[in-house]
JSON list of C-alpha atoms in Angstrom, two decimals:
[
{"chain": "A", "resi": 26, "resn": "UNK", "atom": "CA", "xyz": [-8.23, 3.51, 1.43]},
{"chain": "A", "resi": 27, "resn": "UNK", "atom": "CA", "xyz": [-7.26, 7.10, 0.77]},
{"chain": "A", "resi": 28, "resn": "UNK", "atom": "CA", "xyz": [-4.96, 8.93, -1.38]},
{"chain": "A", "resi": 29, "resn": "UNK", "atom": "CA", "xyz": [-1.47, 9.45, -0.09]},
{"chain": "A", "resi": 30, "resn": "UNK", "atom": "CA", "xyz": [-1.65, 13.32, 0.26]},
{"chain": "A", "resi": 31, "resn": "UNK", "atom": "CA", "xyz": [-4.42, 15.98, 0.98]},
{"chain": "A", "resi": 32, "resn": "UNK", "atom": "CA", "xyz": [-5.94, 17.84, -2.10]},
{"chain": "A", "resi": 33, "resn": "UNK", "atom": "CA", "xyz": [-5.26, 16.69, -5.74]},
{"chain": "A", "resi": 34, "resn": "UNK", "atom": "CA", "xyz": [-2.27, 16.63, -7.58]},
{"chain": "A", "resi": 35, "resn": "UNK", "atom": "CA", "xyz": [-1.60, 16.13, -11.43]},
{"chain": "A", "resi": 36, "resn": "UNK", "atom": "CA", "xyz": [-0.87, 12.46, -12.53]},
{"chain": "A", "resi": 37, "resn": "UNK", "atom": "CA", "xyz": [2.26, 12.87, -14.50]},
{"chain": "A", "resi": 38, "resn": "UNK", "atom": "CA", "xyz": [2.81, 9.19, -15.39]},
{"chain": "A", "resi": 39, "resn": "UNK", "atom": "CA", "xyz": [0.10, 6.54, -15.30]},
{"chain": "A", "resi": 40, "resn": "UNK", "atom": "CA", "xyz": [0.28, 3.12, -14.39]},
{"chain": "A", "resi": 41, "resn": "UNK", "atom": "CA", "xyz": [1.09, 0.73, -17.35]},
{"chain": "A", "resi": 42, "resn": "UNK", "atom": "CA", "xyz": [2.63, 3.78, -19.45]},
{"chain": "A", "resi": 43, "resn": "UNK", "atom": "CA", "xyz": [6.10, 3.90, -20.90]},
{"chain": "A", "resi": 44, "resn": "UNK", "atom": "CA", "xyz": [8.98, 4.46, -18.53]},
{"chain": "A", "resi": 45, "resn": "UNK", "atom": "CA", "xyz": [10.46, 8.03, -19.03]},
{"chain": "A", "resi": 46, "resn": "UNK", "atom": "CA", "xyz": [14.03, 6.83, -18.72]},
{"chain": "A", "resi": 47, "resn": "UNK", "atom": "CA", "xyz": [13.63, 3.44, -20.52]},
{"chain": "A", "resi": 48, "resn": "UNK", "atom": "CA", "xyz": [10.60, 3.31, -23.10]},
{"chain": "A", "resi": 49, "resn": "UNK", "atom": "CA", "xyz": [11.06, -0.41, -23.64]},
{"chain": "A", "resi": 50, "resn": "UNK", "atom": "CA", "xyz": [10.01, -0.75, -20.04]},
{"chain": "A", "resi": 51, "resn": "UNK", "atom": "CA", "xyz": [6.38, -0.28, -18.41]},
{"chain": "A", "resi": 52, "resn": "UNK", "atom": "CA", "xyz": [5.68, 1.88, -15.70]},
{"chain": "A", "resi": 53, "resn": "UNK", "atom": "CA", "xyz": [4.15, -0.10, -12.70]},
{"chain": "A", "resi": 54, "resn": "UNK", "atom": "CA", "xyz": [3.17, 2.79, -10.54]},
{"chain": "A", "resi": 55, "resn": "UNK", "atom": "CA", "xyz": [1.50, 6.14, -10.65]},
{"chain": "A", "resi": 56, "resn": "UNK", "atom": "CA", "xyz": [3.25, 9.41, -10.37]},
{"chain": "A", "resi": 57, "resn": "UNK", "atom": "CA", "xyz": [1.97, 12.41, -8.73]},
{"chain": "A", "resi": 58, "resn": "UNK", "atom": "CA", "xyz": [3.32, 15.94, -9.18]},
{"chain": "A", "resi": 59, "resn": "UNK", "atom": "CA", "xyz": [3.55, 16.81, -5.66]},
{"chain": "A", "resi": 60, "resn": "UNK", "atom": "CA", "xyz": [5.77, 19.89, -4.56]},
{"chain": "A", "resi": 61, "resn": "UNK", "atom": "CA", "xyz": [8.88, 19.18, -2.37]},
{"chain": "A", "resi": 62, "resn": "UNK", "atom": "CA", "xyz": [7.66, 18.90, 1.10]},
{"chain": "A", "resi": 63, "resn": "UNK", "atom": "CA", "xyz": [4.15, 17.63, 0.74]},
{"chain": "A", "resi": 64, "resn": "UNK", "atom": "CA", "xyz": [3.25, 15.59, 3.59]},
{"chain": "A", "resi": 65, "resn": "UNK", "atom": "CA", "xyz": [2.88, 11.78, 2.39]},
{"chain": "A", "resi": 66, "resn": "UNK", "atom": "CA", "xyz": [0.35, 9.74, 4.12]},
{"chain": "A", "resi": 67, "resn": "UNK", "atom": "CA", "xyz": [-0.20, 5.88, 4.49]},
{"chain": "A", "resi": 68, "resn": "UNK", "atom": "CA", "xyz": [-2.99, 4.89, 2.14]},
{"chain": "A", "resi": 69, "resn": "UNK", "atom": "CA", "xyz": [-4.20, 2.30, 4.59]},
{"chain": "A", "resi": 70, "resn": "UNK", "atom": "CA", "xyz": [-2.93, 0.90, 7.93]},
{"chain": "A", "resi": 71, "resn": "UNK", "atom": "CA", "xyz": [0.05, -1.61, 7.85]},
{"chain": "A", "resi": 72, "resn": "UNK", "atom": "CA", "xyz": [3.42, -2.20, 9.14]},
{"chain": "A", "resi": 73, "resn": "UNK", "atom": "CA", "xyz": [6.41, -0.38, 7.90]},
{"chain": "A", "resi": 74, "resn": "UNK", "atom": "CA", "xyz": [8.87, -2.95, 5.96]},
{"chain": "A", "resi": 75, "resn": "UNK", "atom": "CA", "xyz": [11.24, -0.87, 4.30]},
{"chain": "A", "resi": 76, "resn": "UNK", "atom": "CA", "xyz": [12.77, 2.43, 4.89]},
{"chain": "A", "resi": 77, "resn": "UNK", "atom": "CA", "xyz": [15.62, 2.90, 2.50]},
{"chain": "A", "resi": 78, "resn": "UNK", "atom": "CA", "xyz": [17.36, 4.68, -0.31]},
{"chain": "A", "resi": 79, "resn": "UNK", "atom": "CA", "xyz": [18.13, 3.38, -3.83]},
{"chain": "A", "resi": 80, "resn": "UNK", "atom": "CA", "xyz": [19.75, 5.14, -6.77]},
{"chain": "A", "resi": 81, "resn": "UNK", "atom": "CA", "xyz": [16.86, 5.16, -9.03]},
{"chain": "A", "resi": 82, "resn": "UNK", "atom": "CA", "xyz": [13.85, 5.21, -6.59]},
{"chain": "A", "resi": 83, "resn": "UNK", "atom": "CA", "xyz": [15.83, 7.69, -3.95]},
{"chain": "A", "resi": 84, "resn": "UNK", "atom": "CA", "xyz": [14.38, 7.80, -0.42]},
{"chain": "A", "resi": 85, "resn": "UNK", "atom": "CA", "xyz": [11.42, 5.10, -0.22]},
{"chain": "A", "resi": 86, "resn": "UNK", "atom": "CA", "xyz": [9.04, 3.79, 2.38]},
{"chain": "A", "resi": 87, "resn": "UNK", "atom": "CA", "xyz": [7.19, 0.38, 1.99]},
{"chain": "A", "resi": 88, "resn": "UNK", "atom": "CA", "xyz": [4.48, -0.61, 3.87]},
{"chain": "A", "resi": 89, "resn": "UNK", "atom": "CA", "xyz": [2.88, -4.18, 4.27]},
{"chain": "A", "resi": 90, "resn": "UNK", "atom": "CA", "xyz": [-1.00, -4.71, 4.82]},
{"chain": "A", "resi": 91, "resn": "UNK", "atom": "CA", "xyz": [-1.60, -8.40, 4.75]},
{"chain": "A", "resi": 92, "resn": "UNK", "atom": "CA", "xyz": [-0.85, -9.45, 1.22]},
{"chain": "A", "resi": 93, "resn": "UNK", "atom": "CA", "xyz": [-0.54, -5.96, -0.02]},
{"chain": "A", "resi": 94, "resn": "UNK", "atom": "CA", "xyz": [2.52, -3.75, -0.21]},
{"chain": "A", "resi": 95, "resn": "UNK", "atom": "CA", "xyz": [2.53, -0.03, -1.04]},
{"chain": "A", "resi": 96, "resn": "UNK", "atom": "CA", "xyz": [5.78, 1.84, -1.60]},
{"chain": "A", "resi": 97, "resn": "UNK", "atom": "CA", "xyz": [6.30, 5.53, -1.75]},
{"chain": "A", "resi": 98, "resn": "UNK", "atom": "CA", "xyz": [9.22, 6.77, -3.75]},
{"chain": "A", "resi": 99, "resn": "UNK", "atom": "CA", "xyz": [11.61, 9.79, -4.28]},
{"chain": "A", "resi": 100, "resn": "UNK", "atom": "CA", "xyz": [10.78, 11.28, -0.87]},
{"chain": "A", "resi": 101, "resn": "UNK", "atom": "CA", "xyz": [12.73, 14.06, 0.94]},
{"chain": "A", "resi": 102, "resn": "UNK", "atom": "CA", "xyz": [11.87, 12.96, 4.34]},
{"chain": "A", "resi": 103, "resn": "UNK", "atom": "CA", "xyz": [10.99, 9.32, 5.96]},
{"chain": "A", "resi": 104, "resn": "UNK", "atom": "CA", "xyz": [9.30, 9.88, 9.43]},
{"chain": "A", "resi": 105, "resn": "UNK", "atom": "CA", "xyz": [8.64, 6.04, 10.41]},
{"chain": "A", "resi": 106, "resn": "UNK", "atom": "CA", "xyz": [11.09, 3.17, 11.08]},
{"chain": "A", "resi": 107, "resn": "UNK", "atom": "CA", "xyz": [10.95, -0.72, 10.15]},
{"chain": "A", "resi": 108, "resn": "UNK", "atom": "CA", "xyz": [8.59, -2.56, 12.17]},
{"chain": "A", "resi": 109, "resn": "UNK", "atom": "CA", "xyz": [6.28, 0.52, 13.19]},
{"chain": "A", "resi": 110, "resn": "UNK", "atom": "CA", "xyz": [2.52, 0.07, 12.92]},
{"chain": "A", "resi": 111, "resn": "UNK", "atom": "CA", "xyz": [1.18, 2.97, 10.86]},
{"chain": "A", "resi": 112, "resn": "UNK", "atom": "CA", "xyz": [-2.60, 4.18, 10.60]},
{"chain": "A", "resi": 113, "resn": "UNK", "atom": "CA", "xyz": [-4.55, 5.13, 7.57]},
{"chain": "A", "resi": 114, "resn": "UNK", "atom": "CA", "xyz": [-3.67, 8.79, 6.65]},
{"chain": "A", "resi": 115, "resn": "UNK", "atom": "CA", "xyz": [-0.70, 9.11, 9.23]},
{"chain": "A", "resi": 116, "resn": "UNK", "atom": "CA", "xyz": [1.99, 11.09, 7.88]},
{"chain": "A", "resi": 117, "resn": "UNK", "atom": "CA", "xyz": [5.00, 8.94, 6.80]},
{"chain": "A", "resi": 118, "resn": "UNK", "atom": "CA", "xyz": [7.34, 11.34, 5.16]},
{"chain": "A", "resi": 119, "resn": "UNK", "atom": "CA", "xyz": [7.29, 14.29, 2.65]},
{"chain": "A", "resi": 120, "resn": "UNK", "atom": "CA", "xyz": [7.68, 14.30, -1.20]},
{"chain": "A", "resi": 121, "resn": "UNK", "atom": "CA", "xyz": [10.61, 15.44, -2.83]},
{"chain": "A", "resi": 122, "resn": "UNK", "atom": "CA", "xyz": [12.93, 14.57, -5.75]},
{"chain": "A", "resi": 123, "resn": "UNK", "atom": "CA", "xyz": [15.43, 12.04, -4.46]},
{"chain": "A", "resi": 124, "resn": "UNK", "atom": "CA", "xyz": [16.75, 9.39, -6.88]},
{"chain": "A", "resi": 125, "resn": "UNK", "atom": "CA", "xyz": [16.38, 9.40, -10.57]},
{"chain": "A", "resi": 126, "resn": "UNK", "atom": "CA", "xyz": [13.90, 11.92, -11.42]},
{"chain": "A", "resi": 127, "resn": "UNK", "atom": "CA", "xyz": [12.70, 14.58, -13.90]},
{"chain": "A", "resi": 128, "resn": "UNK", "atom": "CA", "xyz": [11.31, 16.84, -11.29]},
{"chain": "A", "resi": 129, "resn": "UNK", "atom": "CA", "xyz": [9.76, 16.52, -7.65]},
{"chain": "A", "resi": 130, "resn": "UNK", "atom": "CA", "xyz": [6.79, 13.96, -7.42]},
{"chain": "A", "resi": 131, "resn": "UNK", "atom": "CA", "xyz": [5.61, 11.12, -5.43]},
{"chain": "A", "resi": 132, "resn": "UNK", "atom": "CA", "xyz": [5.97, 7.46, -7.22]},
{"chain": "A", "resi": 133, "resn": "UNK", "atom": "CA", "xyz": [3.33, 5.34, -5.71]},
{"chain": "A", "resi": 134, "resn": "UNK", "atom": "CA", "xyz": [3.28, 1.47, -6.24]},
{"chain": "A", "resi": 135, "resn": "UNK", "atom": "CA", "xyz": [0.91, -1.09, -4.98]},
{"chain": "A", "resi": 136, "resn": "UNK", "atom": "CA", "xyz": [1.51, -4.75, -5.38]},
{"chain": "A", "resi": 137, "resn": "UNK", "atom": "CA", "xyz": [-0.70, -7.38, -4.13]},
{"chain": "A", "resi": 138, "resn": "UNK", "atom": "CA", "xyz": [0.47, -11.00, -3.71]},
{"chain": "A", "resi": 139, "resn": "UNK", "atom": "CA", "xyz": [3.60, -9.74, -5.47]},
{"chain": "A", "resi": 140, "resn": "UNK", "atom": "CA", "xyz": [1.86, -8.69, -8.53]},
{"chain": "A", "resi": 141, "resn": "UNK", "atom": "CA", "xyz": [1.68, -4.90, -9.40]},
{"chain": "A", "resi": 142, "resn": "UNK", "atom": "CA", "xyz": [-1.75, -3.22, -9.81]},
{"chain": "A", "resi": 143, "resn": "UNK", "atom": "CA", "xyz": [-2.96, 0.36, -10.74]},
{"chain": "A", "resi": 144, "resn": "UNK", "atom": "CA", "xyz": [-2.83, 2.46, -7.63]},
{"chain": "A", "resi": 145, "resn": "UNK", "atom": "CA", "xyz": [-5.77, 4.66, -8.97]},
{"chain": "A", "resi": 146, "resn": "UNK", "atom": "CA", "xyz": [-7.94, 1.68, -9.42]},
{"chain": "A", "resi": 147, "resn": "UNK", "atom": "CA", "xyz": [-7.25, 0.32, -5.91]},
{"chain": "A", "resi": 148, "resn": "UNK", "atom": "CA", "xyz": [-7.74, 3.71, -4.17]},
{"chain": "A", "resi": 149, "resn": "UNK", "atom": "CA", "xyz": [-10.78, 4.85, -6.42]},
{"chain": "A", "resi": 150, "resn": "UNK", "atom": "CA", "xyz": [-12.44, 1.47, -5.94]},
{"chain": "A", "resi": 151, "resn": "UNK", "atom": "CA", "xyz": [-11.52, 0.24, -2.52]},
{"chain": "A", "resi": 152, "resn": "UNK", "atom": "CA", "xyz": [-14.02, -2.33, -1.79]},
{"chain": "A", "resi": 153, "resn": "UNK", "atom": "CA", "xyz": [-16.19, -2.13, -4.93]},
{"chain": "A", "resi": 154, "resn": "UNK", "atom": "CA", "xyz": [-14.78, -3.01, -8.11]},
{"chain": "A", "resi": 155, "resn": "UNK", "atom": "CA", "xyz": [-11.81, -5.45, -8.60]},
{"chain": "A", "resi": 156, "resn": "UNK", "atom": "CA", "xyz": [-8.50, -3.98, -10.01]},
{"chain": "A", "resi": 157, "resn": "UNK", "atom": "CA", "xyz": [-6.33, -6.00, -12.35]},
{"chain": "A", "resi": 158, "resn": "UNK", "atom": "CA", "xyz": [-2.62, -7.16, -11.95]},
{"chain": "A", "resi": 159, "resn": "UNK", "atom": "CA", "xyz": [-0.05, -6.58, -14.53]},
{"chain": "A", "resi": 160, "resn": "UNK", "atom": "CA", "xyz": [-1.11, -10.01, -16.10]},
{"chain": "A", "resi": 161, "resn": "UNK", "atom": "CA", "xyz": [-4.77, -9.00, -16.48]},
{"chain": "A", "resi": 162, "resn": "UNK", "atom": "CA", "xyz": [-5.66, -11.33, -13.60]},
{"chain": "A", "resi": 163, "resn": "UNK", "atom": "CA", "xyz": [-8.59, -9.86, -11.24]},
{"chain": "A", "resi": 164, "resn": "UNK", "atom": "CA", "xyz": [-7.54, -8.78, -7.55]},
{"chain": "A", "resi": 165, "resn": "UNK", "atom": "CA", "xyz": [-9.97, -9.26, -4.92]},
{"chain": "A", "resi": 166, "resn": "UNK", "atom": "CA", "xyz": [-10.71, -5.81, -3.00]},
{"chain": "A", "resi": 167, "resn": "UNK", "atom": "CA", "xyz": [-9.10, -5.81, 0.36]},
{"chain": "A", "resi": 168, "resn": "UNK", "atom": "CA", "xyz": [-11.87, -6.11, 2.93]},
{"chain": "A", "resi": 169, "resn": "UNK", "atom": "CA", "xyz": [-11.33, -5.28, 6.70]},
{"chain": "A", "resi": 170, "resn": "UNK", "atom": "CA", "xyz": [-12.73, -6.03, 9.93]},
{"chain": "A", "resi": 171, "resn": "UNK", "atom": "CA", "xyz": [-12.44, -4.84, 13.52]},
{"chain": "A", "resi": 172, "resn": "UNK", "atom": "CA", "xyz": [-11.94, -7.37, 16.24]},
{"chain": "A", "resi": 173, "resn": "UNK", "atom": "CA", "xyz": [-14.85, -7.56, 18.90]},
{"chain": "A", "resi": 174, "resn": "UNK", "atom": "CA", "xyz": [-14.73, -9.48, 22.14]},
{"chain": "A", "resi": 175, "resn": "UNK", "atom": "CA", "xyz": [-14.25, -13.20, 21.80]},
{"chain": "A", "resi": 176, "resn": "UNK", "atom": "CA", "xyz": [-12.97, -13.03, 18.23]},
{"chain": "A", "resi": 177, "resn": "UNK", "atom": "CA", "xyz": [-10.27, -15.62, 17.25]},
{"chain": "A", "resi": 178, "resn": "UNK", "atom": "CA", "xyz": [-8.76, -16.13, 13.77]},
{"chain": "A", "resi": 179, "resn": "UNK", "atom": "CA", "xyz": [-10.18, -19.91, 13.91]},
{"chain": "A", "resi": 180, "resn": "UNK", "atom": "CA", "xyz": [-13.57, -18.68, 14.95]},
{"chain": "A", "resi": 181, "resn": "UNK", "atom": "CA", "xyz": [-13.73, -15.93, 12.12]},
{"chain": "A", "resi": 182, "resn": "UNK", "atom": "CA", "xyz": [-12.28, -18.24, 9.58]},
{"chain": "A", "resi": 183, "resn": "UNK", "atom": "CA", "xyz": [-15.24, -20.71, 10.25]},
{"chain": "A", "resi": 184, "resn": "UNK", "atom": "CA", "xyz": [-17.91, -18.00, 10.32]},
{"chain": "A", "resi": 185, "resn": "UNK", "atom": "CA", "xyz": [-16.55, -16.76, 7.02]},
{"chain": "A", "resi": 186, "resn": "UNK", "atom": "CA", "xyz": [-16.06, -20.29, 5.54]},
{"chain": "A", "resi": 187, "resn": "UNK", "atom": "CA", "xyz": [-12.26, -19.61, 4.97]},
{"chain": "A", "resi": 188, "resn": "UNK", "atom": "CA", "xyz": [-9.65, -22.25, 4.79]},
{"chain": "A", "resi": 189, "resn": "UNK", "atom": "CA", "xyz": [-7.70, -22.63, 8.04]},
{"chain": "A", "resi": 190, "resn": "UNK", "atom": "CA", "xyz": [-4.67, -20.46, 8.20]},
{"chain": "A", "resi": 191, "resn": "UNK", "atom": "CA", "xyz": [-6.14, -17.77, 5.73]},
{"chain": "A", "resi": 192, "resn": "UNK", "atom": "CA", "xyz": [-6.36, -14.78, 8.27]},
{"chain": "A", "resi": 193, "resn": "UNK", "atom": "CA", "xyz": [-2.73, -15.42, 9.58]},
{"chain": "A", "resi": 194, "resn": "UNK", "atom": "CA", "xyz": [-1.43, -15.29, 5.87]},
{"chain": "A", "resi": 195, "resn": "UNK", "atom": "CA", "xyz": [-3.47, -12.16, 5.12]},
{"chain": "A", "resi": 196, "resn": "UNK", "atom": "CA", "xyz": [-2.24, -10.47, 8.66]},
{"chain": "A", "resi": 197, "resn": "UNK", "atom": "CA", "xyz": [1.25, -11.81, 8.89]},
{"chain": "A", "resi": 198, "resn": "UNK", "atom": "CA", "xyz": [2.36, -9.07, 11.37]},
{"chain": "A", "resi": 199, "resn": "UNK", "atom": "CA", "xyz": [-0.34, -9.96, 13.79]},
{"chain": "A", "resi": 200, "resn": "UNK", "atom": "CA", "xyz": [-0.02, -12.24, 16.70]},
{"chain": "A", "resi": 201, "resn": "UNK", "atom": "CA", "xyz": [-3.18, -14.46, 16.43]},
{"chain": "A", "resi": 202, "resn": "UNK", "atom": "CA", "xyz": [-3.01, -15.10, 20.04]},
{"chain": "A", "resi": 203, "resn": "UNK", "atom": "CA", "xyz": [-3.21, -11.49, 21.08]},
{"chain": "A", "resi": 204, "resn": "UNK", "atom": "CA", "xyz": [-5.85, -10.08, 19.18]},
{"chain": "A", "resi": 205, "resn": "UNK", "atom": "CA", "xyz": [-7.07, -6.66, 20.81]},
{"chain": "A", "resi": 206, "resn": "UNK", "atom": "CA", "xyz": [-10.81, -5.43, 20.48]},
{"chain": "A", "resi": 207, "resn": "UNK", "atom": "CA", "xyz": [-10.97, -2.71, 17.79]},
{"chain": "A", "resi": 208, "resn": "UNK", "atom": "CA", "xyz": [-7.85, -3.94, 16.04]},
{"chain": "A", "resi": 209, "resn": "UNK", "atom": "CA", "xyz": [-8.48, -3.91, 12.45]},
{"chain": "A", "resi": 210, "resn": "UNK", "atom": "CA", "xyz": [-7.60, -6.97, 10.41]},
{"chain": "A", "resi": 211, "resn": "UNK", "atom": "CA", "xyz": [-7.85, -7.95, 6.64]},
{"chain": "A", "resi": 212, "resn": "UNK", "atom": "CA", "xyz": [-10.48, -10.30, 5.88]},
{"chain": "A", "resi": 213, "resn": "UNK", "atom": "CA", "xyz": [-9.96, -11.05, 2.13]}
]
């Protein structure tokens, strides 16, 4: 897991703070003060589920990684298409100021099992400390595994003592009958 850009950018609005346009509403994302045109990269591998534009969020991209969805809003450009597989660190677009904004920035949201989580906690603690959802429930860190010769979802589930069907649920975009050596999957 990585930041969606190279370098460091100031956080202009933290996860859980008051929304700039509606103080009664919480901000379930993190905003980074990226200049227009900053290359935006996928925080982790996944499949592009959304490439769209909306009034408030402007141009955005949504990527699905197992039970996690990460969205990148207020983009200037979108360089991927729906259904495309992306790798961690792959450029997917560039930052901008599309939609309802006070200035150029990247608005990054992450949801696990449909519950928003703090992007800073997920990125900074990937694989170490559990994050929490908007309800305060713990979120298990995403663990990955690279397929080797002879692996099957059923065999891996047995070895890891997971209920049957768990790996397919965590990796819905993968064909369980056509796993490739070196392919990365989410194991929980």
